[in-house]
Amino acid sequence: MELALNRVKISLSDAHTCVAVALSKLVIVVILVSGVGVDSLGINYGQIANNLPTPDKVVGLVKGIGASKVKLYDADPKVLKAFAKTGIQFTVSLGNEYMSQMRDGKAALDWVKKNVECHLPDTNISCILIGNEVLTFNDSTLTSSLLPAMQNIHAALVSLQLDSKVWVTTAHNLAILQASYPPSAGAFRSDLGGCLTQILNFNAKTGSPFLVNAYPYFAYKASPLQVSLDYVLGQGQGGVLDPGSGLRYDNMLLAQVDAVYAAMGPSFSKRVSVQVSETGWPSKGDPDEAGATPENAKKYNANIIKLIKQRQGKGTPMRPYCDLNIFIFALFNENMKPGPTSERNYGLFKPDGSPAYSLGFPAIQAVANTSSDGDTTPDTDTDTPTSTSPSSTGYLAISFATVSRYFSFF
């Protein structure tokens, strides 16, 4: 759940401004709260659901929360067309199931023409993600296809003279780390070292970031009696001291990012930036999912937004001069995601545009979810996934491997 995406910054008004956004079946009122301005907020827009508003109705919502960056799990043309001329930066994704095809240069060129070039410059596409958490699927075919796919997609951008505008990279699960505590002792898994070195060489050569999906929630869920909830939520008092570096951390997410920097080593950590492509907290979970509550989700995401605002240009304790770009997961609750209840409850909003819980930045309230003929569209229960086909098959194909998502930082 963040890239060259720091080029465009959209700020929220300081005043008590009310912006009415009329949507045919979705009407929301966005109330901008005094003193809450968020720079470079990124949001993951997933679509594993059968009750989400159409993309044209999501534009006002994204603008209303002050997000300047959106990450897709595919290259949905409906979404990209809906956001044309908005200035919002987009990351599009090539699903895992297509990577082996991209070993062919012509296929890569065709994909870029069809999914990226045709939307430029109206839609501000600034990054292409090749696969999602590929290395932790332990699939040799996927792993062997990753770098060639990245290289061929980049070569296609070069041939179209788009490489200076669009980056190519991939997103990693934190399970690529063999050691993560203390952050200064961060190390990659020995079996992935060769692959990661090649990817980092690609990142360094092309100027693209190294992306990680980082979820402190899973550390707490795995060991709620040992891990401080305040520290995981990003509100640790006094912080945790790294005895190796002498640096102090009051936020586990920053510690996770610095563990990746340490694993990269000096040859890469000063040339390649680490950015957070996903992070979030579920507002609901099963009985054995400790901490999955609206209160904790509110605290975590509010603290992430505060972190984004406060640390612009300040980076992390280990890399204070590197931009820290973060994408929150996710925009909506997605009622068709498989797995435990938490998987369907990461959204900041319900499908009708009402907040899943209140946040201290723009308060967004659903005024109506009624069509012009008076019919009401109910919000589908998010505790159990339905079997209806999803609106975005690309997202399904690159969703998390269940086991790897439960990687614990400690």
Coordinates of C-alpha atoms in Angstrom, one line a residue:
M1 CA 0.0 0.0 0.0
E2 CA 4.7 6.9 -3.4
L3 CA 7.0 7.4 -6.3
A4 CA 8.0 10.2 -8.6
L5 CA 4.7 11.0 -7.2
N6 CA 6.2 13.6 -5.0
R7 CA 6.2 16.0 -7.9
V8 CA 2.6 17.2 -7.5
K9 CA 1.4 18.4 -4.2
I10 CA -2.2 19.3 -3.5
S11 CA -3.0 21.1 -0.2
L12 CA -6.3 21.3 1.6
S13 CA -7.7 24.7 2.5
D14 CA -7.1 26.0 6.0
A15 CA -10.5 27.4 6.3
H16 CA -13.8 25.7 7.3
T17 CA -14.7 25.2 3.7
C18 CA -17.5 23.0 2.6
V19 CA -17.3 21.4 -0.8
A20 CA -20.5 19.7 -2.1
V21 CA -19.8 16.9 -4.4
A22 CA -22.9 15.7 -6.2
L23 CA -22.8 12.2 -7.5
S24 CA -25.8 10.6 -9.3
K25 CA -26.1 7.7 -6.9
L26 CA -23.4 8.9 -4.5
V27 CA -23.6 12.3 -2.8
I28 CA -21.0 13.3 -0.4
V29 CA -20.2 16.5 1.5
V30 CA -16.5 17.2 2.1
I31 CA -15.9 19.4 5.1
L32 CA -12.3 20.6 5.3
V33 CA -11.3 20.9 8.8
S34 CA -9.3 24.0 9.9
G35 CA -5.6 23.5 10.1
V36 CA -5.5 20.2 8.4
G37 CA -3.3 20.3 5.2
V38 CA -1.9 17.1 3.8
D39 CA 1.0 17.2 1.3
S40 CA 1.6 14.3 -1.1
L41 CA -0.9 11.9 0.4
G42 CA -1.1 8.7 -1.7
I43 CA -4.0 6.3 -1.7
N44 CA -4.4 2.8 -2.9
Y45 CA -7.5 2.4 -5.1
G46 CA -8.5 -1.3 -5.0
Q47 CA -11.5 -2.7 -6.7
I48 CA -12.2 -6.2 -5.4
A49 CA -15.8 -5.4 -4.7
N50 CA -19.2 -5.5 -6.4
N51 CA -20.6 -2.4 -4.8
L52 CA -18.1 0.4 -5.5
P53 CA -19.1 3.6 -7.2
T54 CA -18.0 4.1 -10.8
P55 CA -14.6 5.8 -11.3
D56 CA -16.1 9.1 -12.4
K57 CA -17.9 9.3 -9.1
V58 CA -14.6 8.6 -7.2
V59 CA -12.8 11.7 -8.6
G60 CA -14.5 14.1 -6.2
L61 CA -13.8 11.8 -3.2
V62 CA -10.1 11.6 -4.0
K63 CA -9.8 15.3 -4.5
G64 CA -11.8 15.9 -1.3
I65 CA -9.4 14.0 0.9
G66 CA -6.5 15.9 -0.6
A67 CA -4.8 12.9 -2.2
S68 CA -2.3 13.9 -4.9
K69 CA -1.3 10.3 -5.8
V70 CA -3.3 7.2 -6.6
K71 CA -2.1 3.7 -7.0
L72 CA -4.0 1.1 -9.1
Y73 CA -3.6 -2.6 -9.1
D74 CA -4.0 -2.7 -12.9
A75 CA -4.3 -0.1 -15.6
D76 CA -8.1 0.2 -15.6
P77 CA -8.9 2.5 -18.6
K78 CA -12.1 3.7 -17.0
V79 CA -10.3 5.0 -13.9
L80 CA -7.5 6.6 -16.0
K81 CA -10.0 8.3 -18.3
A82 CA -12.1 9.5 -15.3
F83 CA -9.1 11.2 -13.7
A84 CA -7.9 12.9 -16.9
K85 CA -6.9 16.5 -16.5
T86 CA -7.1 16.4 -12.7
G87 CA -3.3 16.5 -12.2
I88 CA -3.4 13.6 -9.8
Q89 CA -0.4 11.3 -10.3
F90 CA -1.1 7.7 -11.1
T91 CA 0.8 4.5 -10.5
V92 CA -0.5 1.7 -12.7
S93 CA 0.3 -2.0 -12.4
L94 CA 1.1 -4.9 -14.6
G95 CA -0.4 -8.0 -12.9
N96 CA 1.7 -11.0 -11.9
E97 CA -0.1 -13.1 -14.5
Y98 CA 1.2 -10.9 -17.4
M99 CA 4.8 -10.8 -16.4
S100 CA 6.0 -13.8 -18.3
Q101 CA 4.6 -12.3 -21.5
M102 CA 6.7 -9.2 -20.9
R103 CA 9.9 -11.2 -21.5
D104 CA 9.1 -10.4 -25.1
G105 CA 10.1 -6.8 -26.0
K106 CA 7.3 -6.4 -28.6
A107 CA 4.7 -7.5 -26.1
A108 CA 6.1 -5.0 -23.6
L109 CA 5.9 -2.2 -26.1
D110 CA 2.3 -3.1 -27.0
W111 CA 1.4 -3.1 -23.3
V112 CA 2.8 0.4 -22.7
K113 CA 1.2 1.8 -25.8
K114 CA -2.2 0.3 -24.9
N115 CA -2.1 1.1 -21.1
V116 CA 0.1 4.1 -20.6
E117 CA 0.9 6.1 -23.8
C118 CA -2.7 6.4 -24.9
H119 CA -3.6 8.2 -21.6
L120 CA -0.7 10.7 -21.6
P121 CA -0.6 13.6 -21.1
D122 CA -4.2 14.0 -20.0
T123 CA -3.8 11.5 -17.2
N124 CA -0.7 12.0 -15.2
I125 CA 0.8 8.5 -15.1
S126 CA 4.2 8.6 -13.4
C127 CA 5.0 5.0 -12.5
I128 CA 4.4 1.5 -13.7
L129 CA 4.6 -1.3 -11.1
I130 CA 5.7 -4.7 -12.4
G131 CA 3.9 -7.3 -10.3
N132 CA 3.2 -7.2 -6.6
E133 CA 5.2 -9.0 -3.9
V134 CA 6.6 -11.3 -6.5
L135 CA 9.7 -12.5 -4.7
T136 CA 7.7 -13.8 -1.6
F137 CA 5.4 -16.0 -3.6
N138 CA 8.3 -18.4 -3.9
D139 CA 7.3 -19.0 -7.5
S140 CA 10.4 -19.6 -9.7
T141 CA 8.6 -18.7 -12.9
L142 CA 7.4 -15.4 -11.5
T143 CA 10.8 -14.6 -9.9
S144 CA 12.7 -15.3 -13.2
S145 CA 10.3 -13.1 -15.2
L146 CA 10.4 -10.0 -12.9
L147 CA 13.6 -8.3 -13.9
P148 CA 13.2 -9.0 -17.6
A149 CA 9.7 -7.6 -17.5
M150 CA 11.0 -4.5 -15.7
Q151 CA 13.8 -4.0 -18.2
N152 CA 11.5 -4.5 -21.3
I153 CA 8.8 -2.2 -20.0
H154 CA 11.5 0.4 -19.3
A155 CA 13.0 -0.1 -22.8
A156 CA 9.5 0.4 -24.3
L157 CA 9.3 3.7 -22.4
V158 CA 12.7 4.7 -23.8
S159 CA 11.6 3.9 -27.3
L160 CA 8.5 6.1 -26.9
Q161 CA 10.6 8.8 -25.2
L162 CA 8.5 8.5 -22.0
D163 CA 11.3 7.2 -19.7
S164 CA 11.9 10.7 -18.2
K165 CA 8.2 10.9 -17.3
V166 CA 7.4 7.4 -16.1
W167 CA 9.3 5.2 -13.7
V168 CA 9.3 1.4 -13.6
T169 CA 9.7 -0.5 -10.4
T170 CA 8.0 -3.3 -8.3
A171 CA 6.6 -3.5 -4.8
H172 CA 8.0 -5.9 -2.2
N173 CA 6.5 -7.6 0.8
L174 CA 8.6 -7.0 4.0
A175 CA 9.1 -10.8 4.1
I176 CA 12.1 -10.1 1.8
L177 CA 13.9 -9.3 5.0
Q178 CA 15.7 -12.0 7.0
A179 CA 16.4 -9.6 9.9
S180 CA 14.6 -6.4 10.7
Y181 CA 15.3 -5.6 14.3
P182 CA 17.0 -3.5 15.3
P183 CA 16.7 -1.4 12.1
S184 CA 20.4 -1.0 11.7
A185 CA 20.7 -4.8 11.5
G186 CA 18.3 -5.1 8.6
A187 CA 19.3 -7.8 6.1
F188 CA 17.7 -9.4 3.1
R189 CA 17.0 -13.1 2.9
S190 CA 20.0 -14.9 1.7
D191 CA 18.0 -16.8 -1.0
L192 CA 16.8 -13.5 -2.4
G193 CA 20.0 -11.5 -2.3
G194 CA 21.0 -12.1 -5.9
C195 CA 17.5 -11.1 -7.3
L196 CA 17.3 -8.0 -5.0
T197 CA 20.8 -6.8 -6.0
Q198 CA 19.8 -7.0 -9.7
I199 CA 16.6 -5.1 -9.0
L200 CA 18.4 -2.5 -7.0
N201 CA 20.9 -2.0 -9.8
F202 CA 17.9 -1.4 -12.1
N203 CA 16.5 1.1 -9.6
A204 CA 19.8 2.9 -9.3
K205 CA 20.3 3.0 -13.1
T206 CA 16.9 4.3 -14.0
G207 CA 16.3 6.5 -10.9
S208 CA 13.2 4.6 -9.7
P209 CA 12.4 3.9 -6.0
F210 CA 12.5 0.6 -4.1
L211 CA 8.9 0.0 -2.9
V212 CA 7.8 -1.9 0.2
N213 CA 4.3 -2.8 1.5
A214 CA 4.8 -2.3 5.2
Y215 CA 2.1 -3.1 7.8
P216 CA 3.0 -2.6 11.5
Y217 CA -0.5 -4.0 12.2
F218 CA 0.8 -7.5 11.5
A219 CA 3.5 -7.2 14.1
Y220 CA 1.0 -6.3 16.7
K221 CA -1.5 -9.0 15.5
A222 CA 1.2 -11.7 15.8
S223 CA 2.4 -10.7 19.3
P224 CA -0.1 -8.3 21.0
L225 CA 1.4 -9.0 24.5
Q226 CA 5.0 -8.3 23.4
V227 CA 4.6 -5.4 21.0
S228 CA 3.6 -1.9 22.2
L229 CA 0.4 -0.8 20.6
D230 CA 1.3 2.8 20.9
Y231 CA 4.6 2.2 19.1
V232 CA 2.8 0.3 16.3
L233 CA 0.2 3.0 16.0
G234 CA 2.9 5.6 15.6
Q235 CA 2.4 7.4 18.9
G236 CA 5.2 5.8 21.0
Q237 CA 6.3 8.0 23.9
G238 CA 10.0 8.1 24.2
G239 CA 10.5 5.8 21.3
V240 CA 12.6 2.6 20.9
L241 CA 16.4 3.0 20.8
D242 CA 18.4 1.2 18.1
P243 CA 21.5 0.1 20.0
G244 CA 23.4 -0.3 16.7
S245 CA 22.9 3.2 15.4
G246 CA 21.9 5.1 18.5
L247 CA 18.8 6.4 16.6
R248 CA 15.5 6.5 18.3
Y249 CA 12.2 5.5 16.8
D250 CA 8.7 6.4 18.0
N251 CA 7.0 4.9 15.0
M252 CA 7.4 1.3 13.8
L253 CA 6.8 2.2 10.2
L254 CA 9.9 4.3 10.1
A255 CA 11.8 1.6 11.7
Q256 CA 10.7 -0.9 9.0
V257 CA 11.7 1.5 6.3
D258 CA 15.2 2.0 7.9
A259 CA 15.6 -1.8 8.2
V260 CA 15.2 -1.9 4.4
Y261 CA 17.8 0.8 4.0
A262 CA 20.2 -1.1 6.2
A263 CA 19.6 -4.3 4.2
M264 CA 20.4 -2.4 1.0
G265 CA 23.8 -1.5 2.3
P266 CA 25.9 1.6 1.5
S267 CA 26.3 0.8 -2.1
F268 CA 22.5 1.3 -2.7
S269 CA 21.0 3.1 0.3
K270 CA 22.4 6.5 -0.8
R271 CA 21.4 6.0 -4.4
V272 CA 17.9 4.4 -4.2
S273 CA 15.1 5.8 -2.2
V274 CA 12.8 3.5 -0.2
Q275 CA 9.1 4.4 -0.4
V276 CA 6.0 2.8 1.1
S277 CA 3.6 1.5 -1.5
E278 CA 1.1 0.2 1.0
T279 CA 0.4 0.7 4.7
G280 CA -2.9 0.7 6.6
W281 CA -4.9 -0.7 9.5
P282 CA -8.2 -2.7 9.4
S283 CA -11.2 -1.3 11.2
K284 CA -12.7 -4.7 11.7
G285 CA -11.4 -8.2 12.1
D286 CA -12.1 -11.7 13.3
P287 CA -12.0 -12.6 17.1
D288 CA -8.4 -13.7 16.7
E289 CA -7.3 -10.5 14.9
A290 CA -6.0 -8.4 17.8
G291 CA -6.2 -4.7 17.4
A292 CA -8.5 -4.6 14.3
T293 CA -10.9 -1.9 15.5
P294 CA -12.2 1.5 14.2
E295 CA -10.4 3.3 17.1
N296 CA -7.0 1.8 16.2
A297 CA -7.5 2.3 12.4
K298 CA -8.4 5.9 13.1
K299 CA -5.3 6.4 15.2
Y300 CA -2.9 4.7 12.8
N301 CA -4.1 6.4 9.6
A302 CA -4.4 9.8 11.3
N303 CA -0.8 9.4 12.5
I304 CA 0.4 8.4 9.1
I305 CA -1.2 11.5 7.6
K306 CA 0.4 13.6 10.3
L307 CA 3.7 11.9 9.5
I308 CA 3.4 12.7 5.8
K309 CA 2.7 16.3 6.6
Q310 CA 5.5 16.7 9.2
R311 CA 8.3 14.8 7.4
Q312 CA 8.1 16.3 3.9
G313 CA 11.8 16.4 2.9
K314 CA 12.9 15.0 6.2
G315 CA 12.9 11.2 5.4
T316 CA 13.6 8.7 8.2
P317 CA 16.0 8.7 11.1
M318 CA 18.6 6.8 9.1
R319 CA 18.0 8.7 5.9
P320 CA 16.8 12.2 6.9
Y321 CA 17.3 13.8 3.5
C322 CA 15.3 11.3 1.4
D323 CA 11.7 12.0 0.5
L324 CA 9.3 9.7 2.4
N325 CA 6.4 8.9 0.1
I326 CA 3.6 6.8 1.6
F327 CA 0.4 5.3 0.1
I328 CA -2.4 4.4 2.5
F329 CA -4.2 1.2 1.9
A330 CA -7.0 1.7 1.0
L331 CA -9.6 4.0 -0.4
F332 CA -12.6 1.7 0.1
N333 CA -13.6 -1.4 2.0
E334 CA -13.7 -4.2 -0.6
N335 CA -16.4 -6.8 0.1
M336 CA -15.0 -9.5 -2.2
K337 CA -11.5 -9.9 -0.9
P338 CA -10.9 -13.4 0.3
G339 CA -9.3 -14.2 3.7
P340 CA -10.1 -13.0 7.2
T341 CA -12.6 -10.2 8.0
S342 CA -9.8 -7.7 8.2
E343 CA -9.0 -8.0 4.5
R344 CA -12.3 -6.5 3.7
N345 CA -12.1 -3.7 6.1
Y346 CA -8.9 -1.6 5.3
G347 CA -10.8 1.2 3.6
L348 CA -11.0 4.8 4.8
F349 CA -14.5 4.8 3.3
K350 CA -17.5 2.5 2.7
P351 CA -18.7 2.1 -0.9
D352 CA -21.4 4.8 -0.4
G353 CA -18.7 7.4 0.4
S354 CA -19.4 7.5 4.2
P355 CA -16.3 7.1 6.4
A356 CA -15.5 3.7 7.8
Y357 CA -14.5 5.8 10.9
S358 CA -13.9 9.5 11.5
L359 CA -10.6 11.0 10.8
G360 CA -9.2 14.4 11.8
F361 CA -8.6 15.5 8.2
P362 CA -11.5 16.1 5.8
A363 CA -14.7 14.7 7.4
I364 CA -16.6 13.1 4.6
Q365 CA -20.3 12.3 5.3
A366 CA -22.6 10.3 3.1
V367 CA -25.7 12.5 2.5
A368 CA -27.5 10.1 0.2
N369 CA -27.0 6.8 -1.7
T370 CA -30.2 7.0 -3.6
S371 CA -30.8 7.0 -7.4
S372 CA -33.0 9.5 -9.1
D373 CA -35.9 7.1 -9.0
G374 CA -35.7 6.8 -5.3
D375 CA -34.2 3.3 -5.1
T376 CA -31.6 2.9 -2.4
T377 CA -28.5 0.9 -2.9
P378 CA -27.5 -0.8 0.4
D379 CA -23.9 -1.2 1.5
T380 CA -23.0 -4.9 1.2
D381 CA -21.8 -6.6 4.3
T382 CA -18.0 -6.7 4.4
D383 CA -17.7 -9.6 6.8
T384 CA -18.0 -12.3 4.2
P385 CA -16.8 -12.1 0.6
T386 CA -19.4 -12.6 -2.1
S387 CA -18.9 -14.7 -5.2
T388 CA -19.8 -12.0 -7.8
S389 CA -17.1 -11.2 -10.3
P390 CA -14.9 -8.4 -9.3
S391 CA -14.7 -5.1 -11.1
S392 CA -11.0 -5.4 -11.6
T393 CA -9.5 -8.8 -12.3
G394 CA -6.0 -7.4 -12.4
Y395 CA -6.2 -6.6 -8.7
L396 CA -7.3 -10.1 -7.9
A397 CA -4.3 -11.5 -9.7
I398 CA -1.8 -9.6 -7.8
S399 CA -3.4 -9.5 -4.3
F400 CA -1.3 -10.6 -1.3
A401 CA -0.2 -14.2 -0.6
T402 CA -2.0 -14.9 2.7
V403 CA 1.1 -16.2 4.5
S404 CA 3.5 -13.5 3.4
R405 CA 1.1 -10.7 4.5
Y406 CA 1.4 -11.9 8.1
F407 CA 5.1 -11.1 8.2
S408 CA 6.0 -9.7 11.6
F409 CA 8.5 -6.9 12.1
F410 CA 9.6 -8.3 15.5

